[in-house]
Coordinates of C-alpha atoms (C1' of nucleotides) in Angstrom, one line a residue:
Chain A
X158 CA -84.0 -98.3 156.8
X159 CA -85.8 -101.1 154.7
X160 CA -86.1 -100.0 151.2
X161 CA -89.7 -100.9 150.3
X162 CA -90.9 -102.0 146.8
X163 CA -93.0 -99.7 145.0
X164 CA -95.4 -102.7 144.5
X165 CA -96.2 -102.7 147.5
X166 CA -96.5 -99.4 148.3
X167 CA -99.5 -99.1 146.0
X168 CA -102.9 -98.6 147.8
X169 CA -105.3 -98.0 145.1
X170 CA -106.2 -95.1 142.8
X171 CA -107.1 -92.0 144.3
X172 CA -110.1 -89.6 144.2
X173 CA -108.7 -86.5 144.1
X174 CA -112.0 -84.4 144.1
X175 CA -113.3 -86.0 147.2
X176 CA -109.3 -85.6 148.9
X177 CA -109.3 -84.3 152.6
X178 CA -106.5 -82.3 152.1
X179 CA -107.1 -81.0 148.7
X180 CA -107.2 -77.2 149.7
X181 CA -103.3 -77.6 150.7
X182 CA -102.3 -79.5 147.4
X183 CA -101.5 -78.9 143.5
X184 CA -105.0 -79.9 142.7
X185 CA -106.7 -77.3 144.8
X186 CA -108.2 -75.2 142.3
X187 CA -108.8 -77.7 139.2
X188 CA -112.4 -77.5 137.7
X189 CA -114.0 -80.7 136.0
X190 CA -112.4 -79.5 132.8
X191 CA -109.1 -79.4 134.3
X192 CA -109.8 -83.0 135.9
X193 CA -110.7 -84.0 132.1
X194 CA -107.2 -83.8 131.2
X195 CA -106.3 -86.2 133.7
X196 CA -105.7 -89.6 131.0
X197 CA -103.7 -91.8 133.3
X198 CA -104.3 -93.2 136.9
X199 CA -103.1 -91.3 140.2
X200 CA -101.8 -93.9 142.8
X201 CA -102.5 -93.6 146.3
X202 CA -99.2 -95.4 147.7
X203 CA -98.3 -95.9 151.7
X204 CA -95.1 -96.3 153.6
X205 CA -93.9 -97.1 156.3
X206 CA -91.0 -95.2 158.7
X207 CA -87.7 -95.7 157.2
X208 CA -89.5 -96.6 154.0
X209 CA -87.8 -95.4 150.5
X210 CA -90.1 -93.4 148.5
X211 CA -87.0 -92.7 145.8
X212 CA -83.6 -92.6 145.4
X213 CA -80.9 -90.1 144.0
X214 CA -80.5 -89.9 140.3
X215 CA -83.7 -92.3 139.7
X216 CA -85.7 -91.8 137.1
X217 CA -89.2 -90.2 137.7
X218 CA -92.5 -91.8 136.8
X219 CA -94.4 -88.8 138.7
X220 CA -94.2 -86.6 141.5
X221 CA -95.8 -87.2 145.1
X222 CA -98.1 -85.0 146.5
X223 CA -97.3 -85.4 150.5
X224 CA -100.6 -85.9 152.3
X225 CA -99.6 -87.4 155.6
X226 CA -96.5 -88.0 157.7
X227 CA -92.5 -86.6 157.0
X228 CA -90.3 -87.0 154.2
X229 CA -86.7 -86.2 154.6
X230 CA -84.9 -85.4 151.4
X231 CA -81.0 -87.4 151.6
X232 CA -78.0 -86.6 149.7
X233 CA -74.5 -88.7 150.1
X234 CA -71.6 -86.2 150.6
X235 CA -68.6 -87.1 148.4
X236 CA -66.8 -88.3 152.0
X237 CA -70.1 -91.0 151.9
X238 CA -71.6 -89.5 155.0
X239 CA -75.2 -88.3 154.7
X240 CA -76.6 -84.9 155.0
X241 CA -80.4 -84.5 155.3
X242 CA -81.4 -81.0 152.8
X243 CA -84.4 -80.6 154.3
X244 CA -88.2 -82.6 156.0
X245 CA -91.2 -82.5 154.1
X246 CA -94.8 -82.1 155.7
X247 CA -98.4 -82.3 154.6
X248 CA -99.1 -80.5 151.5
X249 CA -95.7 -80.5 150.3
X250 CA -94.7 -81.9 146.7
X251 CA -92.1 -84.3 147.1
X252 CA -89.8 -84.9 144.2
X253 CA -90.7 -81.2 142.1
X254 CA -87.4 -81.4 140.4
X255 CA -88.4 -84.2 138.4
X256 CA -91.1 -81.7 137.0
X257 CA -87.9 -80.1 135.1
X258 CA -85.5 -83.2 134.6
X259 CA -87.3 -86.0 134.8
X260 CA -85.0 -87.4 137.1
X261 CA -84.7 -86.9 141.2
X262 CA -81.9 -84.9 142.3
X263 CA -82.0 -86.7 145.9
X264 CA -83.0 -89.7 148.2
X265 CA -86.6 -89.7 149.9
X266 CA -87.1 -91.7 152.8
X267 CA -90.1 -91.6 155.4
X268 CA -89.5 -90.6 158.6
X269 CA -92.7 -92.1 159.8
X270 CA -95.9 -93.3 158.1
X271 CA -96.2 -91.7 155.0
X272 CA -99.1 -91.7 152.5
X273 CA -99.1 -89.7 149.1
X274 CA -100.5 -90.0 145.8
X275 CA -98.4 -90.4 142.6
X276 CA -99.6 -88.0 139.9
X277 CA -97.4 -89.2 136.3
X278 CA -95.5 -87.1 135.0
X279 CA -97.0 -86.3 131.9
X280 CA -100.2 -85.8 133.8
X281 CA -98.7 -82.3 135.4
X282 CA -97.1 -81.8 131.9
X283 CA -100.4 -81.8 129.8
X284 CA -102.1 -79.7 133.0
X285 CA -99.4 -77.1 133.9
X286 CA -99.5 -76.1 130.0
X287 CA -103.2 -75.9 129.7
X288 CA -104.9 -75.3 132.7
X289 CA -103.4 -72.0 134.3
X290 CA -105.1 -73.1 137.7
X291 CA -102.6 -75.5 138.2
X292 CA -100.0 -73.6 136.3
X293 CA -100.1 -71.4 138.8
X294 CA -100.3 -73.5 142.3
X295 CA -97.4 -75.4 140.8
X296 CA -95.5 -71.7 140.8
X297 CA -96.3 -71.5 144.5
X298 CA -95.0 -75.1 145.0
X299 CA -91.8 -74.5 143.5
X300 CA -91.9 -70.7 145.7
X301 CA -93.0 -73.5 148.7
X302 CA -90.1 -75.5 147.8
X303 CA -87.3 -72.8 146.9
X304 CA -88.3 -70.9 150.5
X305 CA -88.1 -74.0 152.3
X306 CA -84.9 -75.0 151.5
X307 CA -83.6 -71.2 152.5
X308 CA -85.6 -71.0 155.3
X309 CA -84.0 -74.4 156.4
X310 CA -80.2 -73.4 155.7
X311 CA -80.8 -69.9 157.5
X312 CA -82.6 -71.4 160.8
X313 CA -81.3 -74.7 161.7
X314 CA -77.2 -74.1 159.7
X315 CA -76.7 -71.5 162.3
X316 CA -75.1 -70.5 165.6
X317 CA -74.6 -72.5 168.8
X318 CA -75.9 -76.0 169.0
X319 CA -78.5 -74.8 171.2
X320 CA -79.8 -72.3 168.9
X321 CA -80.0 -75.1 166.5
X322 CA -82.0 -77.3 168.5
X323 CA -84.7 -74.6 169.6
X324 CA -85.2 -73.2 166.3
X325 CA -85.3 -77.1 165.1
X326 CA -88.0 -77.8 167.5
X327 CA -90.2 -74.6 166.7
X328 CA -89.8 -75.6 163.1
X329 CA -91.6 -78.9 163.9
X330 CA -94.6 -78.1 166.0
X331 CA -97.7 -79.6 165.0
X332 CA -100.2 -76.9 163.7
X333 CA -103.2 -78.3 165.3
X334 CA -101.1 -78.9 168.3
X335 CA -98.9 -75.9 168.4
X336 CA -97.6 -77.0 171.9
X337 CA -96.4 -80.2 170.6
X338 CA -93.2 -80.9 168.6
X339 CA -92.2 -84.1 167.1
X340 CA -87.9 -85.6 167.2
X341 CA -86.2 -88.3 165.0
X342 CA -83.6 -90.5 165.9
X343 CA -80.5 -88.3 167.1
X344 CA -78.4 -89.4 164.5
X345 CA -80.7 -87.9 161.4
X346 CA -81.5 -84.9 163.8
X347 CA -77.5 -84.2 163.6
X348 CA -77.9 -84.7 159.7
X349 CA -80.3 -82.3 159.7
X350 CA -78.2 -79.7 161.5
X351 CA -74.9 -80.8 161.4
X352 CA -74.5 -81.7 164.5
X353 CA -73.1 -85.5 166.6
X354 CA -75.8 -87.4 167.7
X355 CA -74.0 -87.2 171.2
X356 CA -74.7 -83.2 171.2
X357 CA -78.2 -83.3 170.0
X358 CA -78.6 -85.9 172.8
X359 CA -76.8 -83.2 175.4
X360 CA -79.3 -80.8 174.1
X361 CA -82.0 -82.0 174.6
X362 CA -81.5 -83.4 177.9
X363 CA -80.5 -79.7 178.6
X364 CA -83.7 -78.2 177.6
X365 CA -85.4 -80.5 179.6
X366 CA -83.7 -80.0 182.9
X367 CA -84.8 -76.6 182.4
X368 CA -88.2 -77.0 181.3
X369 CA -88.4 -75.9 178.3
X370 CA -89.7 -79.1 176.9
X371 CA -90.8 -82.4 178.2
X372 CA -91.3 -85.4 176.8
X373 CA -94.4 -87.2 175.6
X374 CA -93.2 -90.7 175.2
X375 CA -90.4 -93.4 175.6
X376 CA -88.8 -92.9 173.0
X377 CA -88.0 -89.1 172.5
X378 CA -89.9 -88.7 169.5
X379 CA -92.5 -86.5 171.1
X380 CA -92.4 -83.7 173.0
X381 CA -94.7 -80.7 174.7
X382 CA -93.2 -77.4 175.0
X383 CA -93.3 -75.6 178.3
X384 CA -91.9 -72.8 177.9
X385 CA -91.8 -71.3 174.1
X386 CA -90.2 -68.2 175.6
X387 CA -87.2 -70.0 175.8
X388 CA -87.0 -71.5 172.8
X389 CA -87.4 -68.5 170.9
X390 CA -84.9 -66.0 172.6
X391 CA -82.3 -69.0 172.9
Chain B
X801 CA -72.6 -51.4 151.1
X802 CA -73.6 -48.0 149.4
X803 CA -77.5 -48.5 148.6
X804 CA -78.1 -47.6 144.8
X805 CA -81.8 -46.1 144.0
X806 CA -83.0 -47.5 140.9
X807 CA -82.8 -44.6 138.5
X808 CA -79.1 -44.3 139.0
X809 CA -78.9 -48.4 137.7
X810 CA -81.1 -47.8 134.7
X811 CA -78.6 -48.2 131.6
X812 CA -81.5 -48.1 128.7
X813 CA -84.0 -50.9 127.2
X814 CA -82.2 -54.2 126.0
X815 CA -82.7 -55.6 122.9
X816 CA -83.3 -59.4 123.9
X817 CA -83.3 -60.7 120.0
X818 CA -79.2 -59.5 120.4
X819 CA -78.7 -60.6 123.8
X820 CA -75.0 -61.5 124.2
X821 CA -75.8 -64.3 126.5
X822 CA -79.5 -65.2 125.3
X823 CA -78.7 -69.2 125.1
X824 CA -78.0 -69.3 129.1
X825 CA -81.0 -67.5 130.4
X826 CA -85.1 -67.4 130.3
X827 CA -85.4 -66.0 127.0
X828 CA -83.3 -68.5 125.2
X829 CA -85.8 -70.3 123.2
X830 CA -88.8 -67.5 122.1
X831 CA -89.5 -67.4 118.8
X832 CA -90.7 -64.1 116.8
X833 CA -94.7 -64.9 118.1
X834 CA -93.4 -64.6 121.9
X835 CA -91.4 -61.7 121.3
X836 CA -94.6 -59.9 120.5
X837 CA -96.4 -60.9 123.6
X838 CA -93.8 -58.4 125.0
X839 CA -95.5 -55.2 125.7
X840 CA -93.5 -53.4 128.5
X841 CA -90.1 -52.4 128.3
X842 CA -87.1 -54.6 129.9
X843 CA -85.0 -52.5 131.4
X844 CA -81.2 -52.7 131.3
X845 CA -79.1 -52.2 134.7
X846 CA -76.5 -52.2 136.2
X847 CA -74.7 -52.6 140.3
X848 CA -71.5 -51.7 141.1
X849 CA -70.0 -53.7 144.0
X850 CA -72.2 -53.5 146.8
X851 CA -75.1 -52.0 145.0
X852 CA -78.4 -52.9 146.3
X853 CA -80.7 -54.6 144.1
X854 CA -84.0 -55.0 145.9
X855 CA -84.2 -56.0 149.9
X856 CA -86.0 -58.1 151.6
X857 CA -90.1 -58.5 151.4
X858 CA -89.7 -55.7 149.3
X859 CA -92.5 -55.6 146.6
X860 CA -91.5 -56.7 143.3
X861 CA -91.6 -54.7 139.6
X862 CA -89.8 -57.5 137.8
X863 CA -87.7 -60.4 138.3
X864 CA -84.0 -60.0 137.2
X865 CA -81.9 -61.9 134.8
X866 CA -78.3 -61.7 135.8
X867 CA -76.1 -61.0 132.9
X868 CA -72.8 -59.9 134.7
X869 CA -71.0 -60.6 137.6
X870 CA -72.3 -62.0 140.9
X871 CA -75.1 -61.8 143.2
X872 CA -75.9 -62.6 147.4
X873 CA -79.1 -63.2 148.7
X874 CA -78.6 -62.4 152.6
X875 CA -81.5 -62.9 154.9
X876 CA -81.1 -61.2 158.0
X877 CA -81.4 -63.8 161.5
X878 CA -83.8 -63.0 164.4
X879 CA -80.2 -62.1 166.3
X880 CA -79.5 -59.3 163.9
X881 CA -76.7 -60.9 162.0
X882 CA -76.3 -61.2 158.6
X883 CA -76.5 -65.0 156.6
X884 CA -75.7 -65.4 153.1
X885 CA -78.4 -68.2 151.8
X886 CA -76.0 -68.2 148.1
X887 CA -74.6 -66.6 145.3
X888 CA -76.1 -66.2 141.8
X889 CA -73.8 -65.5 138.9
X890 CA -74.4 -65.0 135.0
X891 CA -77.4 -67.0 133.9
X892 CA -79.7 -67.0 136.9
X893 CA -82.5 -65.8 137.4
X894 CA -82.4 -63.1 141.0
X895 CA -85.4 -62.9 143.0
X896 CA -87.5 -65.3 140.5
X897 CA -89.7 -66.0 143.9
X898 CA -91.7 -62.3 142.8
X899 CA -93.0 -64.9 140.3
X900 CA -95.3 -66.5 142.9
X901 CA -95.3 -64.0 145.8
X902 CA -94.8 -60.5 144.2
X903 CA -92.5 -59.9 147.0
X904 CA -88.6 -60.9 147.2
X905 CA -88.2 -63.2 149.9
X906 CA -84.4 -62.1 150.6
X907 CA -82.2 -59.2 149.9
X908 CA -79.8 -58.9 147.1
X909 CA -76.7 -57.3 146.9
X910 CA -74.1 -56.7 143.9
X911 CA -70.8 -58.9 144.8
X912 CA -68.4 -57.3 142.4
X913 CA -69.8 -54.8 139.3
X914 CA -73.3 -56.8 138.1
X915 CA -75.4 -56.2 134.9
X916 CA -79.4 -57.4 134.8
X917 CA -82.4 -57.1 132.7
X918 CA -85.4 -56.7 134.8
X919 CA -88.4 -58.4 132.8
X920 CA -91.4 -56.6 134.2
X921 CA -93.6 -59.2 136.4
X922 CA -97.2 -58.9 133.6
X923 CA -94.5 -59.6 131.0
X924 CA -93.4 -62.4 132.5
X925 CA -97.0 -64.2 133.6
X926 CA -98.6 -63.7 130.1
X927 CA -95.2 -65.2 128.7
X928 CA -95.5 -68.5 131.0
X929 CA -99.0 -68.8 130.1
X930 CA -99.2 -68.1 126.5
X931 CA -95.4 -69.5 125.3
X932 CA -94.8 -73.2 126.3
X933 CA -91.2 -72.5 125.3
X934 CA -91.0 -70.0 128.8
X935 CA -93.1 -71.9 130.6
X936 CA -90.9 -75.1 130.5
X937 CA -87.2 -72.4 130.5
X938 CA -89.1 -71.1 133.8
X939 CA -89.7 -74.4 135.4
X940 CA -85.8 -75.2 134.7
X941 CA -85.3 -71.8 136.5
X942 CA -86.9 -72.8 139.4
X943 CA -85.0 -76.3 139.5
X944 CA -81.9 -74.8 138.9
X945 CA -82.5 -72.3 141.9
X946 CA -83.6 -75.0 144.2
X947 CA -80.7 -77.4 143.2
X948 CA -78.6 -74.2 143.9
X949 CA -80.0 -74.2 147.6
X950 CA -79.6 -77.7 148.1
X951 CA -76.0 -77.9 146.7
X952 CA -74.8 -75.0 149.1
X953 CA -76.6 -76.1 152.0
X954 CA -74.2 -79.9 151.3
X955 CA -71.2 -78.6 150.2
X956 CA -70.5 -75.4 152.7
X957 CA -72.2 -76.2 155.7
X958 CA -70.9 -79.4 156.5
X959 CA -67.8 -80.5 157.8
X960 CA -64.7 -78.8 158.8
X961 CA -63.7 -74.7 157.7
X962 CA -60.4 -76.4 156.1
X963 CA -63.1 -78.6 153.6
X964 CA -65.6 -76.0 153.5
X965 CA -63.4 -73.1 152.1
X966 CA -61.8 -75.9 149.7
X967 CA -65.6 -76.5 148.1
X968 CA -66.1 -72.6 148.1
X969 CA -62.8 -72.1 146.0
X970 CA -64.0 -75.1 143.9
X971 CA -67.5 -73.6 143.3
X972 CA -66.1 -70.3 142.7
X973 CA -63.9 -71.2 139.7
X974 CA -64.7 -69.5 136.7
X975 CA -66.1 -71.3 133.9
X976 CA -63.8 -69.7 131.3
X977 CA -60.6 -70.4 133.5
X978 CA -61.5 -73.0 135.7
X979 CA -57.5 -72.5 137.1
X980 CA -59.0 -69.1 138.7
X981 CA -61.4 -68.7 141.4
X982 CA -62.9 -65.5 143.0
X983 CA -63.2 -64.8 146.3
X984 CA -64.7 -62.1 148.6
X985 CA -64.7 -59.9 151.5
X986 CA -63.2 -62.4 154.5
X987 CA -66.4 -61.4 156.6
X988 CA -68.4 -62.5 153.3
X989 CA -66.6 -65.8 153.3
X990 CA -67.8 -66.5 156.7
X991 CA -71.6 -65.8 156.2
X992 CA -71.7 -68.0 153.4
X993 CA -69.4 -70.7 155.1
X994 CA -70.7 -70.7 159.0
X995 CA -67.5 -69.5 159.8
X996 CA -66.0 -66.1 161.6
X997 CA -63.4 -64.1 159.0
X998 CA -60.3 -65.1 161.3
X999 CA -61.0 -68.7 161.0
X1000 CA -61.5 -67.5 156.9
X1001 CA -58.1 -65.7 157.0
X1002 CA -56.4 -68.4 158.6
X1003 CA -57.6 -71.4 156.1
X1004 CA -56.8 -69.1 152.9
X1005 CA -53.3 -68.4 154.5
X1006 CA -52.9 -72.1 155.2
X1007 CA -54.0 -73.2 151.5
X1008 CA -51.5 -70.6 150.1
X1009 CA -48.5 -71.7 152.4
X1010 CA -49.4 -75.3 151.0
X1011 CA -49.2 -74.2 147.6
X1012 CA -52.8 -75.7 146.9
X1013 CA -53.6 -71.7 146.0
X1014 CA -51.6 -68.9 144.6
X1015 CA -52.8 -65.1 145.3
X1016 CA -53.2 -62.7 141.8
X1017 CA -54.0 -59.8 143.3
X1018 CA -53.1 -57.6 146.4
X1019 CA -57.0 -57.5 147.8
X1020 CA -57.3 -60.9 148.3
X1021 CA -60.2 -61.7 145.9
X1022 CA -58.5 -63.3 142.9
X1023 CA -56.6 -66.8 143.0
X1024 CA -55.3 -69.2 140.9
X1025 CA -55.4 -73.1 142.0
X1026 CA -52.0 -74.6 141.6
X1027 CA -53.5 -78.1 142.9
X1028 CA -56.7 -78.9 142.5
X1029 CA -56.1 -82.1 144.2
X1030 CA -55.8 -81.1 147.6
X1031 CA -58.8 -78.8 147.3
X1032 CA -61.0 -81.9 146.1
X1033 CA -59.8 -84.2 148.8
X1034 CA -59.5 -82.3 151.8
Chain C
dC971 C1' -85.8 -113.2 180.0
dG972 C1' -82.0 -112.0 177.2
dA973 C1' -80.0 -109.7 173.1
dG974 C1' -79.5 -105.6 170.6
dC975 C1' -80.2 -101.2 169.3
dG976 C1' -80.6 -96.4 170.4
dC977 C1' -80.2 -92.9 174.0
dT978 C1' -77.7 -90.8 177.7
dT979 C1' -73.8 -89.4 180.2
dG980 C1' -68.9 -88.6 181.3
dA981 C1' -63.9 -87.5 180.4
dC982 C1' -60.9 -85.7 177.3
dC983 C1' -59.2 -83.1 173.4
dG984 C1' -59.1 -80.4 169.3
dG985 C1' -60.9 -77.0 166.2
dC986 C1' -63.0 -72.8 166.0
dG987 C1' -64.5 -68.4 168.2
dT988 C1' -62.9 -64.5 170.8
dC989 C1' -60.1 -60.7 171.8
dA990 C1' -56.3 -58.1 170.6
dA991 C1' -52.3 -56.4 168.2
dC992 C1' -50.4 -55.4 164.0
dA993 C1' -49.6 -55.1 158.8
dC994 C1' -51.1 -53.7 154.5
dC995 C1' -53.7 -51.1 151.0
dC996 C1' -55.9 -47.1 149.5
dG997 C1' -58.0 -42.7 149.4
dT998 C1' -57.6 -38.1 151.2
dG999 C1' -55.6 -33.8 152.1
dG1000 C1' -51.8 -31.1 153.2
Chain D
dC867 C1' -45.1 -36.2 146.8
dC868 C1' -45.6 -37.7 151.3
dA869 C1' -48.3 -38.0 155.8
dC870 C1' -52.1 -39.6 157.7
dG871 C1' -56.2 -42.4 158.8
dG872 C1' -59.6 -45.9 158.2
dG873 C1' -60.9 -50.1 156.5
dT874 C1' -59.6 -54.8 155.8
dG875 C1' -56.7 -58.8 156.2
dT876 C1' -53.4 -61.4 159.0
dT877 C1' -51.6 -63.5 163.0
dG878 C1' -51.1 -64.8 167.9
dA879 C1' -52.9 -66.3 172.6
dC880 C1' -56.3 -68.3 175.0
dG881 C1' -60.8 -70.4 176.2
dC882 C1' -64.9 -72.8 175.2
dC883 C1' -68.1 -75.5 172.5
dG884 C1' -68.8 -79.5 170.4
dG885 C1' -66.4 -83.8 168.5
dT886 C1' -64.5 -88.2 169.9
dC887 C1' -64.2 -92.3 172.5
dA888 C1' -66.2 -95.2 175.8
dA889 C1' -69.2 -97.0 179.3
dG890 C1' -73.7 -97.8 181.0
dC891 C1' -78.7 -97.6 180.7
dG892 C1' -83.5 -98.5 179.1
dC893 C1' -86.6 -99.8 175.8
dT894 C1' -88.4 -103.1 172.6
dC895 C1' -88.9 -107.3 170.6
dG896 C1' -87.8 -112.0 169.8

DNA sequence: CGAGCGCTTGACCGGCGTCAACACCCGTGG
DNA sequence: CCACGGGTGTTGACGCCGGTCAAGCGCTCG
């Protein structure tokens, strides 16, 4: 976990009418006017895995459009041990609370490498109040945002450890590659579901004796699923 | 859990301009020029315990500011059982996801007797669009509904029931007399917490046996805190 | 090739779930 | 007014899932 400058995170200035993933994004339905209001530079920034994109309580100078790779969102319990709220994926907005307090109620950090543009602050302010495109696609990102973090308590908070781990791995399929899922350490996996790494571990191992998964590489980070049957009714 | 059609809540139009707790919710900041962008009636309501307010993917008429009492979004599991996501109370805004959807994303239920204005949904997307002053309350809506999710996610799913139910008491303390603290139906208790209503039961019992909590009523649902420090360390 | 980190696996134990009996509160009806 | 019944809360006994502690393995990188 190397905390990584923003300095040299910085990649260049981004194009957003030419971006590949524009249709997912804030930005999806601006028009030239909109992109007129646009008076300060949007960074293109890159991390790597274990790279820190913010940290609780900073103070904001934008919000990050997520274009490639996971974010997991941290917060330190008042016992110091840390609980992961929730991952972020491709064409989510990391760091929309600062869109209300200017500050980030929570700790990013990459879980692998992550690219995503900065758009300032005052940039969404001047375009959420006069262009009611974006005014409105920011309304779905904080509907995105607000479902996500239910979705997340309801599916992976819940039942056996098991249940956990198969509703954990349908939740991070790939959707080009619906038959893949992608892991993380075992330790932030039990942050993310309040499990000990030793269980997740036991899990997994578990599903794969019985075929319901199988691994992809070395380091049990990838895997294909075999048999989605199980997964689901487990 | 006696659903409650929606004629039988209707209690009249509200008077916003008089509200009795305008400063806390959406409205707080429209002037006379926003008032008159108003052009459908907001509708004054009310729950008794266990009322239903809307259920889930139902479609939306309005979004509901709470005025009175408490509020539980439940979601229903694949496995049929019920999970309480969290608990609104006076100031929040229930099922403010219709903003972006149309649709309510959960189902809510009236946790003790519960009094809401619905703002009709036109009323409130020509307010966000044409007063900056809703716009910006709206956007600290969303926040404070997402920070909502997040805190309850860290503070009662994690750890053990004995820490769990101490937070819960904790969070449930009432602003006025932050010496009280409401609690509900032990089955309740354990949606919210991950926890089955014996192990619920048994933790209160402990608490009170420890003189860390003092019953005031013969149901259960009321209790005063005797010492707050064992419920913030444990 | 060796050091170190993360993953796996095993043995053991404690906390919580399960099942069951019982107490208490309250509304109903005799 | 009391008797009754159902719903909810409490408490106990017991078993199992998952936490804890510890050892060993495999991968990666210096």
């Amino acid at each position: 976990m190397i905390p990584i400058h923003v300095e040299s995170a910085w990649k260049g200035t981004s194009d957003c009418r030419s971006c590949g993933i524009r249709d997912l994004v804030l930005f999806a339905d601006l028009n030239e006017e909109d992109f007129g209001l646009i008076h300060a530079p949007i960074d293109d920034m890159a991390f790597p895995s274990g790279g820190l994109i913010y940290s609780e309580g900073e103070k904001a100078l934008g919000v990050f459009t997520l274009r490639q790779g996971m974010v997991k969102l941290v917060r330190s319990t008042s016992d110091g041990r840390e609980r992961i709220i929730r991952v972020l994926r491709a064409g989510d907005v990391v760091g929309i609370e600062a869109m209300a307090t200017g500050h980030f109620d929570s700790e990013a950090v990459a879980l692998n490498n992550v690219m995503v543009c900065r758009i300032p602050l005052d940039v969404m302010h001047s375009l959420s109040t006069h262009s009611p495109r974006l005014h409105n696609r920011l309304m779905q990102k904080w509907h995105q945002a607000l479902k996500g973090a239910d979705d997340w308590l309801a599916d992976l908070n819940f039942g056996t450890a098991r249940r956990r781990l198969c509703k954990f791995i349908l939740k991070m399929r790939f959707d080009e590659q619906p038959d893949q899922s992608s892991m993380f350490s075992r330790e932030d996996m039990g942050a993310m579901m309040g499990l000990k790494l030793e269980t997740v571990s036991r899990e997994v191992s578990s599903l794969v004796r019985e075929k319901a998964i199988e691994p992809l590489d070395k380091m049990g980070r990838l895997y294909r699923i075999k048999n989605e049957k199980l997964l689901i009714e487990a």
